[in-house]
PDB file of C-alpha atoms in Angstrom:
ATOM      1  CA  UNK A   8      42.535 -16.713  34.669  1.00 39.00           C
ATOM      2  CA  UNK A   9      42.952 -13.176  34.642  1.00 34.00           C
ATOM      3  CA  UNK A  10      39.842 -12.595  32.190  1.00 38.00           C
ATOM      4  CA  UNK A  11      37.912 -14.251  34.175  1.00 35.00           C
ATOM      5  CA  UNK A  12      38.640 -12.586  37.673  1.00 33.00           C
ATOM      6  CA  UNK A  13      38.148  -9.179  36.037  1.00 30.00           C
ATOM      7  CA  UNK A  14      34.503 -10.678  34.606  1.00 30.00           C
ATOM      8  CA  UNK A  15      33.694 -11.457  38.376  1.00 28.00           C
ATOM      9  CA  UNK A  16      35.045  -7.964  39.682  1.00 27.00           C
ATOM     10  CA  UNK A  17      33.331  -6.096  37.278  1.00 30.00           C
ATOM     11  CA  UNK A  18      30.205  -8.023  38.142  1.00 30.00           C
ATOM     12  CA  UNK A  19      30.616  -7.248  42.171  1.00 28.00           C
ATOM     13  CA  UNK A  20      31.473  -3.456  41.585  1.00 29.00           C
ATOM     14  CA  UNK A  21      28.115  -2.713  38.999  1.00 28.00           C
ATOM     15  CA  UNK A  22      26.506  -4.586  42.517  1.00 29.00           C
ATOM     16  CA  UNK A  23      27.666  -2.524  44.934  1.00 29.00           C
ATOM     17  CA  UNK A  24      27.090   0.476  42.544  1.00 32.00           C
ATOM     18  CA  UNK A  25      23.376  -0.349  42.175  1.00 32.00           C
ATOM     19  CA  UNK A  26      23.254  -1.108  45.804  1.00 33.00           C
ATOM     20  CA  UNK A  27      24.840   2.224  46.717  1.00 34.00           C
ATOM     21  CA  UNK A  28      22.449   3.932  45.058  1.00 37.00           C
ATOM     22  CA  UNK A  29      19.482   2.751  46.701  1.00 49.00           C
ATOM     23  CA  UNK A  30      18.065   2.044  50.145  1.00 83.00           C
ATOM     24  CA  UNK A  31      16.993   4.964  53.090  1.00 92.00           C
ATOM     25  CA  UNK A  32      20.768   5.839  53.476  1.00 94.00           C
ATOM     26  CA  UNK A  33      21.039   6.909  50.187  1.00 95.00           C
ATOM     27  CA  UNK A  34      18.242   8.689  50.356  1.00 97.00           C
ATOM     28  CA  UNK A  35      18.814  10.584  53.591  1.00 97.00           C
ATOM     29  CA  UNK A  36      22.305  11.881  52.235  1.00 97.00           C
ATOM     30  CA  UNK A  37      19.983  13.957  50.332  1.00 97.00           C
ATOM     31  CA  UNK A  38      18.356  15.374  53.521  1.00 97.00           C
ATOM     32  CA  UNK A  39      19.734  18.523  55.302  1.00 96.00           C
ATOM     33  CA  UNK A  40      20.313  17.319  59.130  1.00 93.00           C
ATOM     34  CA  UNK A  41      18.306  20.505  60.473  1.00 91.00           C
ATOM     35  CA  UNK A  42      15.170  19.079  58.895  1.00 94.00           C
ATOM     36  CA  UNK A  43      11.894  17.789  61.561  1.00 91.00           C
ATOM     37  CA  UNK A  44      10.827  14.914  59.867  1.00 92.00           C
ATOM     38  CA  UNK A  45      11.480  12.422  56.679  1.00 95.00           C
ATOM     39  CA  UNK A  46       8.602  10.629  55.073  1.00 94.00           C
ATOM     40  CA  UNK A  47       9.896   7.547  52.515  1.00 94.00           C
ATOM     41  CA  UNK A  48       7.001   6.058  50.041  1.00 92.00           C
ATOM     42  CA  UNK A  49       7.370   3.357  47.931  1.00 91.00           C
ATOM     43  CA  UNK A  50       5.847   3.769  44.578  1.00 89.00           C
ATOM     44  CA  UNK A  51       2.181   3.019  44.265  1.00 80.00           C
ATOM     45  CA  UNK A  52       1.547   3.823  48.264  1.00 82.00           C
ATOM     46  CA  UNK A  53      -1.595   4.179  49.147  1.00 76.00           C
ATOM     47  CA  UNK A  54      -2.153   8.081  49.876  1.00 76.00           C
ATOM     48  CA  UNK A  55      -6.005   7.374  51.003  1.00 71.00           C
ATOM     49  CA  UNK A  56      -4.333   6.518  54.447  1.00 66.00           C
ATOM     50  CA  UNK A  57      -2.594   9.826  55.280  1.00 64.00           C
ATOM     51  CA  UNK A  58      -4.262  12.354  52.607  1.00 67.00           C
ATOM     52  CA  UNK A  59      -6.699  14.136  55.766  1.00 59.00           C
ATOM     53  CA  UNK A  60      -3.868  14.614  57.932  1.00 55.00           C
ATOM     54  CA  UNK A  61      -1.380  15.943  55.841  1.00 63.00           C
ATOM     55  CA  UNK A  62      -3.073  16.923  52.660  1.00 64.00           C
ATOM     56  CA  UNK A  63      -3.417  20.617  54.285  1.00 65.00           C
ATOM     57  CA  UNK A  64       0.057  20.970  54.427  1.00 73.00           C
ATOM     58  CA  UNK A  65       1.598  18.307  51.225  1.00 84.00           C
ATOM     59  CA  UNK A  66       0.382  18.882  48.478  1.00 86.00           C
ATOM     60  CA  UNK A  67      -1.208  15.296  47.792  1.00 87.00           C
ATOM     61  CA  UNK A  68      -1.716  15.884  43.218  1.00 88.00           C
ATOM     62  CA  UNK A  69       1.643  16.388  43.106  1.00 91.00           C
ATOM     63  CA  UNK A  70       2.728  14.066  45.676  1.00 91.00           C
ATOM     64  CA  UNK A  71       0.650  10.688  43.742  1.00 90.00           C
ATOM     65  CA  UNK A  72       2.053  12.129  40.730  1.00 91.00           C
ATOM     66  CA  UNK A  73       5.461  11.118  41.880  1.00 93.00           C
ATOM     67  CA  UNK A  74       4.312   8.057  42.987  1.00 92.00           C
ATOM     68  CA  UNK A  75       2.982   6.483  40.045  1.00 92.00           C
ATOM     69  CA  UNK A  76       6.807   7.175  38.654  1.00 93.00           C
ATOM     70  CA  UNK A  77       8.668   5.918  41.585  1.00 94.00           C
ATOM     71  CA  UNK A  78       9.588   5.817  45.172  1.00 95.00           C
ATOM     72  CA  UNK A  79       9.442   9.263  46.598  1.00 95.00           C
ATOM     73  CA  UNK A  80      11.046  10.961  49.741  1.00 95.00           C
ATOM     74  CA  UNK A  81       9.439  14.126  51.630  1.00 95.00           C
ATOM     75  CA  UNK A  82      10.887  16.460  54.432  1.00 96.00           C
ATOM     76  CA  UNK A  83       9.581  18.925  55.991  1.00 93.00           C
ATOM     77  CA  UNK A  84      12.243  21.275  56.550  1.00 94.00           C
ATOM     78  CA  UNK A  85      10.952  23.884  58.155  1.00 87.00           C
ATOM     79  CA  UNK A  86       7.639  25.599  59.344  1.00 79.00           C
ATOM     80  CA  UNK A  87       6.619  29.401  58.234  1.00 71.00           C
ATOM     81  CA  UNK A  88       5.439  31.026  61.916  1.00 61.00           C
ATOM     82  CA  UNK A  89       3.406  33.421  60.122  1.00 60.00           C
ATOM     83  CA  UNK A  90       1.170  32.128  58.136  1.00 63.00           C
ATOM     84  CA  UNK A  91       2.185  28.193  59.262  1.00 66.00           C
ATOM     85  CA  UNK A  92       2.986  26.975  55.344  1.00 79.00           C
ATOM     86  CA  UNK A  93       5.470  23.955  55.687  1.00 87.00           C
ATOM     87  CA  UNK A  94       8.847  23.890  53.770  1.00 91.00           C
ATOM     88  CA  UNK A  95       9.184  20.827  51.494  1.00 95.00           C
ATOM     89  CA  UNK A  96      11.570  19.168  50.169  1.00 97.00           C
ATOM     90  CA  UNK A  97      10.453  16.208  47.741  1.00 97.00           C
ATOM     91  CA  UNK A  98      12.852  13.678  46.408  1.00 97.00           C
ATOM     92  CA  UNK A  99      12.914  11.293  43.487  1.00 97.00           C
ATOM     93  CA  UNK A 100      15.030   9.406  41.300  1.00 96.00           C
ATOM     94  CA  UNK A 101      12.483   8.367  38.938  1.00 96.00           C
ATOM     95  CA  UNK A 102      12.183  12.003  37.105  1.00 96.00           C
ATOM     96  CA  UNK A 103      14.315  14.284  35.316  1.00 96.00           C
ATOM     97  CA  UNK A 104      14.590  18.362  36.689  1.00 96.00           C
ATOM     98  CA  UNK A 105      12.600  19.010  33.414  1.00 96.00           C
ATOM     99  CA  UNK A 106       9.693  16.387  34.069  1.00 96.00           C
ATOM    100  CA  UNK A 107       9.693  17.535  38.158  1.00 96.00           C
ATOM    101  CA  UNK A 108       9.310  21.546  37.013  1.00 95.00           C
ATOM    102  CA  UNK A 109       6.684  20.892  34.771  1.00 94.00           C
ATOM    103  CA  UNK A 110       4.553  18.694  37.393  1.00 93.00           C
ATOM    104  CA  UNK A 111       5.631  21.658  39.855  1.00 91.00           C
ATOM    105  CA  UNK A 112       3.931  24.422  38.178  1.00 90.00           C
ATOM    106  CA  UNK A 113       1.390  22.378  36.875  1.00 89.00           C
ATOM    107  CA  UNK A 114       0.106  21.409  40.332  1.00 87.00           C
ATOM    108  CA  UNK A 115       0.888  24.162  42.551  1.00 83.00           C
ATOM    109  CA  UNK A 116       0.476  27.081  39.662  1.00 84.00           C
ATOM    110  CA  UNK A 117       3.067  29.098  38.017  1.00 87.00           C
ATOM    111  CA  UNK A 118       5.451  28.700  35.009  1.00 92.00           C
ATOM    112  CA  UNK A 119       8.885  26.746  35.353  1.00 93.00           C
ATOM    113  CA  UNK A 120      11.947  29.448  34.373  1.00 92.00           C
ATOM    114  CA  UNK A 121      15.376  27.554  33.803  1.00 93.00           C
ATOM    115  CA  UNK A 122      18.531  29.019  35.983  1.00 92.00           C
ATOM    116  CA  UNK A 123      21.525  28.054  36.116  1.00 89.00           C
ATOM    117  CA  UNK A 124      21.719  25.335  38.686  1.00 89.00           C
ATOM    118  CA  UNK A 125      18.123  24.167  37.523  1.00 94.00           C
ATOM    119  CA  UNK A 126      14.577  25.938  37.551  1.00 96.00           C
ATOM    120  CA  UNK A 127      12.647  28.022  39.521  1.00 94.00           C
ATOM    121  CA  UNK A 128       8.787  27.800  39.324  1.00 93.00           C
ATOM    122  CA  UNK A 129       7.585  31.328  39.777  1.00 91.00           C
ATOM    123  CA  UNK A 130       3.438  32.253  40.597  1.00 86.00           C
ATOM    124  CA  UNK A 131       2.268  35.594  38.259  1.00 84.00           C
ATOM    125  CA  UNK A 132       3.418  37.537  40.709  1.00 86.00           C
ATOM    126  CA  UNK A 133       6.867  37.057  39.881  1.00 81.00           C
ATOM    127  CA  UNK A 134       6.961  35.037  43.437  1.00 86.00           C
ATOM    128  CA  UNK A 135       8.978  31.750  44.030  1.00 89.00           C
ATOM    129  CA  UNK A 136       6.624  28.716  44.509  1.00 89.00           C
ATOM    130  CA  UNK A 137       9.679  26.384  43.868  1.00 93.00           C
ATOM    131  CA  UNK A 138      13.098  25.154  43.149  1.00 96.00           C
ATOM    132  CA  UNK A 139      13.958  21.999  40.912  1.00 97.00           C
ATOM    133  CA  UNK A 140      17.860  21.150  41.101  1.00 97.00           C
ATOM    134  CA  UNK A 141      19.917  17.994  40.654  1.00 97.00           C
ATOM    135  CA  UNK A 142      22.880  15.629  41.877  1.00 96.00           C
ATOM    136  CA  UNK A 143      24.079  12.351  42.450  1.00 94.00           C
ATOM    137  CA  UNK A 144      21.255  11.055  40.570  1.00 95.00           C
ATOM    138  CA  UNK A 145      18.841  12.426  42.495  1.00 97.00           C
ATOM    139  CA  UNK A 146      16.250  15.085  41.649  1.00 97.00           C
ATOM    140  CA  UNK A 147      14.686  17.713  44.584  1.00 97.00           C
ATOM    141  CA  UNK A 148      11.577  20.046  44.752  1.00 97.00           C
ATOM    142  CA  UNK A 149      12.116  23.135  47.586  1.00 96.00           C
ATOM    143  CA  UNK A 150       8.843  24.301  48.535  1.00 93.00           C
ATOM    144  CA  UNK A 151       8.120  27.642  50.576  1.00 85.00           C
ATOM    145  CA  UNK A 152      10.186  30.777  51.109  1.00 81.00           C
ATOM    146  CA  UNK A 153      13.641  31.226  50.098  1.00 89.00           C
ATOM    147  CA  UNK A 154      13.508  27.578  48.447  1.00 93.00           C
ATOM    148  CA  UNK A 155      16.027  29.180  45.593  1.00 93.00           C
ATOM    149  CA  UNK A 156      18.736  29.641  48.657  1.00 94.00           C
ATOM    150  CA  UNK A 157      17.883  26.471  50.068  1.00 95.00           C
ATOM    151  CA  UNK A 158      18.185  24.604  46.612  1.00 96.00           C
ATOM    152  CA  UNK A 159      21.783  26.221  45.881  1.00 95.00           C
ATOM    153  CA  UNK A 160      22.825  24.860  49.527  1.00 96.00           C
ATOM    154  CA  UNK A 161      21.648  21.912  48.992  1.00 97.00           C
ATOM    155  CA  UNK A 162      24.025  21.500  46.356  1.00 97.00           C
ATOM    156  CA  UNK A 163      26.788  21.432  47.911  1.00 96.00           C
ATOM    157  CA  UNK A 164      25.675  19.947  51.230  1.00 97.00           C
ATOM    158  CA  UNK A 165      28.480  17.565  52.434  1.00 96.00           C
ATOM    159  CA  UNK A 166      27.292  13.791  54.006  1.00 95.00           C
ATOM    160  CA  UNK A 167      28.238  14.472  57.488  1.00 94.00           C
ATOM    161  CA  UNK A 168      25.202  17.731  57.195  1.00 96.00           C
ATOM    162  CA  UNK A 169      22.751  15.292  55.949  1.00 97.00           C
ATOM    163  CA  UNK A 170      20.821  12.983  58.024  1.00 96.00           C
ATOM    164  CA  UNK A 171      22.961  10.396  57.083  1.00 96.00           C
ATOM    165  CA  UNK A 172      25.465  12.050  59.516  1.00 93.00           C
ATOM    166  CA  UNK A 173      22.974  10.881  62.205  1.00 93.00           C
ATOM    167  CA  UNK A 174      24.116   7.518  63.487  1.00 93.00           C
ATOM    168  CA  UNK A 175      20.939   6.883  65.657  1.00 94.00           C
ATOM    169  CA  UNK A 176      18.307   7.236  62.862  1.00 95.00           C
ATOM    170  CA  UNK A 177      20.569   5.238  60.230  1.00 95.00           C
ATOM    171  CA  UNK A 178      20.635   2.054  62.921  1.00 94.00           C
ATOM    172  CA  UNK A 179      16.949   2.175  62.330  1.00 94.00           C
ATOM    173  CA  UNK A 180      15.745   3.687  58.752  1.00 94.00           C
ATOM    174  CA  UNK A 181      15.945   0.742  56.421  1.00 91.00           C
ATOM    175  CA  UNK A 182      12.105  -0.970  56.021  1.00 89.00           C
ATOM    176  CA  UNK A 183      10.766  -2.754  53.284  1.00 86.00           C
ATOM    177  CA  UNK A 184       6.958  -1.201  54.440  1.00 89.00           C
ATOM    178  CA  UNK A 185       5.275   1.498  51.705  1.00 89.00           C
ATOM    179  CA  UNK A 186       5.357   4.215  54.543  1.00 90.00           C
ATOM    180  CA  UNK A 187       8.232   5.137  56.495  1.00 93.00           C
ATOM    181  CA  UNK A 188       8.395   8.378  58.842  1.00 93.00           C
ATOM    182  CA  UNK A 189      12.090   9.195  60.255  1.00 95.00           C
ATOM    183  CA  UNK A 190      12.305  11.790  63.476  1.00 93.00           C
ATOM    184  CA  UNK A 191      15.666  12.626  63.811  1.00 93.00           C
ATOM    185  CA  UNK A 192      16.947  13.948  67.435  1.00 86.00           C
ATOM    186  CA  UNK A 193      16.812  17.668  65.593  1.00 83.00           C
ATOM    187  CA  UNK A 194      12.595  17.297  65.448  1.00 84.00           C
ATOM    188  CA  UNK A 195      12.540  15.157  69.514  1.00 81.00           C
ATOM    189  CA  UNK A 196      14.559  18.519  70.806  1.00 79.00           C
ATOM    190  CA  UNK A 197      12.145  20.790  69.128  1.00 77.00           C
ATOM    191  CA  UNK A 198       8.991  19.081  70.674  1.00 76.00           C
ATOM    192  CA  UNK A 199      10.754  19.432  73.627  1.00 72.00           C
ATOM    193  CA  UNK A 200      11.314  23.275  73.764  1.00 72.00           C
ATOM    194  CA  UNK A 201       8.199  24.106  72.158  1.00 70.00           C
ATOM    195  CA  UNK A 202       6.836  26.763  74.543  1.00 72.00           C
ATOM    196  CA  UNK A 203       3.471  26.002  76.343  1.00 70.00           C
ATOM    197  CA  UNK A 204       2.549  29.298  76.680  1.00 72.00           C
ATOM    198  CA  UNK A 205       1.120  29.489  72.675  1.00 67.00           C
ATOM    199  CA  UNK A 206      -0.983  26.554  73.337  1.00 70.00           C
ATOM    200  CA  UNK A 207      -4.318  26.123  74.776  1.00 77.00           C
ATOM    201  CA  UNK A 208      -4.894  24.225  77.884  1.00 81.00           C
ATOM    202  CA  UNK A 209      -5.521  20.604  75.831  1.00 78.00           C
ATOM    203  CA  UNK A 210      -2.431  21.337  73.689  1.00 72.00           C
ATOM    204  CA  UNK A 211      -0.320  21.581  75.975  1.00 78.00           C
ATOM    205  CA  UNK A 212      -1.481  18.842  78.311  1.00 81.00           C
ATOM    206  CA  UNK A 213      -0.684  16.789  75.116  1.00 75.00           C
ATOM    207  CA  UNK A 214       3.156  18.195  74.490  1.00 77.00           C
ATOM    208  CA  UNK A 215       3.511  17.733  78.091  1.00 82.00           C
ATOM    209  CA  UNK A 216       2.669  14.028  77.981  1.00 83.00           C
ATOM    210  CA  UNK A 217       4.758  13.333  75.030  1.00 82.00           C
ATOM    211  CA  UNK A 218       7.893  15.724  76.437  1.00 83.00           C
ATOM    212  CA  UNK A 219       7.540  13.189  79.415  1.00 84.00           C
ATOM    213  CA  UNK A 220       7.861  10.112  77.011  1.00 84.00           C
ATOM    214  CA  UNK A 221      10.912  11.605  75.690  1.00 85.00           C
ATOM    215  CA  UNK A 222      12.505  12.712  78.614  1.00 85.00           C
ATOM    216  CA  UNK A 223      12.191   8.875  80.560  1.00 87.00           C
ATOM    217  CA  UNK A 224      12.848   6.839  77.602  1.00 85.00           C
ATOM    218  CA  UNK A 225      16.035   9.120  76.278  1.00 89.00           C
ATOM    219  CA  UNK A 226      14.551   9.023  72.913  1.00 91.00           C
ATOM    220  CA  UNK A 227      16.955   9.826  69.957  1.00 92.00           C
ATOM    221  CA  UNK A 228      15.611   8.658  67.059  1.00 93.00           C
ATOM    222  CA  UNK A 229      12.302   6.699  65.424  1.00 94.00           C
ATOM    223  CA  UNK A 230      10.796   5.170  62.924  1.00 95.00           C
ATOM    224  CA  UNK A 231       7.754   4.409  62.099  1.00 92.00           C
ATOM    225  CA  UNK A 232       6.496   2.134  59.360  1.00 92.00           C
ATOM    226  CA  UNK A 233       2.968   1.365  58.047  1.00 87.00           C
ATOM    227  CA  UNK A 234       2.292  -1.133  55.505  1.00 84.00           C
ATOM    228  CA  UNK A 235      -1.513  -3.029  53.726  1.00 79.00           C
ATOM    229  CA  UNK A 236      -1.151  -5.943  52.557  1.00 75.00           C
ATOM    230  CA  UNK A 237      -4.010  -7.479  50.584  1.00 72.00           C
ATOM    231  CA  UNK A 238      -4.718 -10.480  52.458  1.00 66.00           C
ATOM    232  CA  UNK A 239      -8.293 -11.207  53.122  1.00 66.00           C
ATOM    233  CA  UNK A 240      -9.182  -9.127  54.671  1.00 73.00           C
ATOM    234  CA  UNK A 241      -6.540  -6.478  54.174  1.00 76.00           C
ATOM    235  CA  UNK A 242      -4.356  -6.412  56.766  1.00 78.00           C
ATOM    236  CA  UNK A 243      -2.845  -3.123  58.416  1.00 82.00           C
ATOM    237  CA  UNK A 244       0.632  -3.575  59.513  1.00 86.00           C
ATOM    238  CA  UNK A 245       2.325  -1.035  61.709  1.00 89.00           C
ATOM    239  CA  UNK A 246       6.252  -1.217  62.589  1.00 93.00           C
ATOM    240  CA  UNK A 247       7.843   1.126  65.411  1.00 92.00           C
ATOM    241  CA  UNK A 248      11.361   1.268  65.698  1.00 95.00           C
ATOM    242  CA  UNK A 249      13.204   3.425  68.283  1.00 94.00           C
ATOM    243  CA  UNK A 250      16.824   4.151  69.644  1.00 94.00           C
ATOM    244  CA  UNK A 251      17.239   5.682  73.187  1.00 92.00           C
ATOM    245  CA  UNK A 252      19.859   6.646  75.545  1.00 90.00           C
ATOM    246  CA  UNK A 253      23.356   4.707  75.917  1.00 88.00           C
ATOM    247  CA  UNK A 254      22.131   3.566  71.773  1.00 88.00           C
ATOM    248  CA  UNK A 255      19.491   1.362  73.498  1.00 91.00           C
ATOM    249  CA  UNK A 256      16.763   0.140  70.817  1.00 92.00           C
ATOM    250  CA  UNK A 257      13.176  -0.698  71.155  1.00 92.00           C
ATOM    251  CA  UNK A 258      10.885  -2.504  68.821  1.00 92.00           C
ATOM    252  CA  UNK A 259       7.342  -2.908  68.031  1.00 91.00           C
ATOM    253  CA  UNK A 260       5.286  -4.363  65.734  1.00 91.00           C
ATOM    254  CA  UNK A 261       1.260  -4.321  65.244  1.00 88.00           C
ATOM    255  CA  UNK A 262      -0.901  -6.114  62.942  1.00 86.00           C
ATOM    256  CA  UNK A 263      -4.703  -5.615  62.209  1.00 79.00           C
ATOM    257  CA  UNK A 264      -7.396  -6.924  59.975  1.00 77.00           C
ATOM    258  CA  UNK A 265     -11.184  -7.341  60.315  1.00 74.00           C
ATOM    259  CA  UNK A 266     -13.440  -8.586  57.600  1.00 70.00           C
ATOM    260  CA  UNK A 267     -15.816  -5.648  58.497  1.00 69.00           C
ATOM    261  CA  UNK A 268     -13.137  -2.452  59.275  1.00 70.00           C
ATOM    262  CA  UNK A 269     -11.095  -1.537  56.625  1.00 69.00           C
ATOM    263  CA  UNK A 270      -7.571  -0.065  57.412  1.00 66.00           C
ATOM    264  CA  UNK A 271      -8.649   3.454  55.791  1.00 65.00           C
ATOM    265  CA  UNK A 272     -11.185   3.345  58.809  1.00 68.00           C
ATOM    266  CA  UNK A 273      -8.652   2.202  61.586  1.00 63.00           C
ATOM    267  CA  UNK A 274      -6.030   4.735  60.779  1.00 62.00           C
ATOM    268  CA  UNK A 275      -8.827   7.540  60.787  1.00 66.00           C
ATOM    269  CA  UNK A 276      -9.454   6.515  64.506  1.00 63.00           C
ATOM    270  CA  UNK A 277      -5.867   6.573  65.185  1.00 61.00           C
ATOM    271  CA  UNK A 278      -5.781  10.157  64.196  1.00 59.00           C
ATOM    272  CA  UNK A 279      -9.012  10.858  65.982  1.00 63.00           C
ATOM    273  CA  UNK A 280      -8.049   9.248  69.198  1.00 57.00           C
ATOM    274  CA  UNK A 281      -4.371  11.429  68.820  1.00 55.00           C
ATOM    275  CA  UNK A 282      -5.850  14.149  68.386  1.00 58.00           C
ATOM    276  CA  UNK A 283      -5.820  17.039  71.540  1.00 49.00           C
ATOM    277  CA  UNK A 284      -8.985  18.722  70.037  1.00 55.00           C
ATOM    278  CA  UNK A 285     -11.189  15.837  69.885  1.00 50.00           C
ATOM    279  CA  UNK A 286     -13.055  15.877  73.819  1.00 48.00           C
ATOM    280  CA  UNK A 287     -12.629  12.807  75.493  1.00 47.00           C
TER     281      UNK A 287
END
């Protein structure tokens, strides 16, 4: 009887260990809480849906290579206001630090150098292009200015300093969609505080509308997920989850399928519809 109990206990422990290593909350525990956005992509997700939108900021060849090996998390940590280059964090459980350093060097240019806490990717002038580190089974790549210092801080980051400490975001983070965009309260506050003096009239009007929605709804956290189902015709599914003031929640799911209009074209149309620079 004791032997059977031991076997059952061991099996449950293995299952719980496996579950603890997966899921969005475990991923969020690796993301600094002062970030702006976090995007989760399932292995094999179709990059064609947003490569035109984010290709200027995210190295698509690197992302494509990582997605061929497993799920990937991409975090917008900040933005260099001098040249508007983003500071990014890539997270993967499917590649080793050495493999990610080689991928980064080949896709971004430069060479990987071994350091105490991982790897630094430097260009021909000796400037740091990225920093690779590993902890808790997660391999990270930080890009942008100060990536070496950011990687060092990440290695000692506590759970309460991560997005896993944001109870509102955690409550809506889980999804089985190919693409999920998670918006923490930090970014919502940033949007609300952008000075309109640095924007033109159309952009200012656009941001004021967003601020009005945020203020009236009391938005605390948002998840927007997208999936393409291989039906005939292909079916685009969008899911929106939001936590509002007082812990209230809003959910909205929209699906679209058309034998003539493929999902790629629909997403492009929605991007154009939301672009404040396009004349109406």
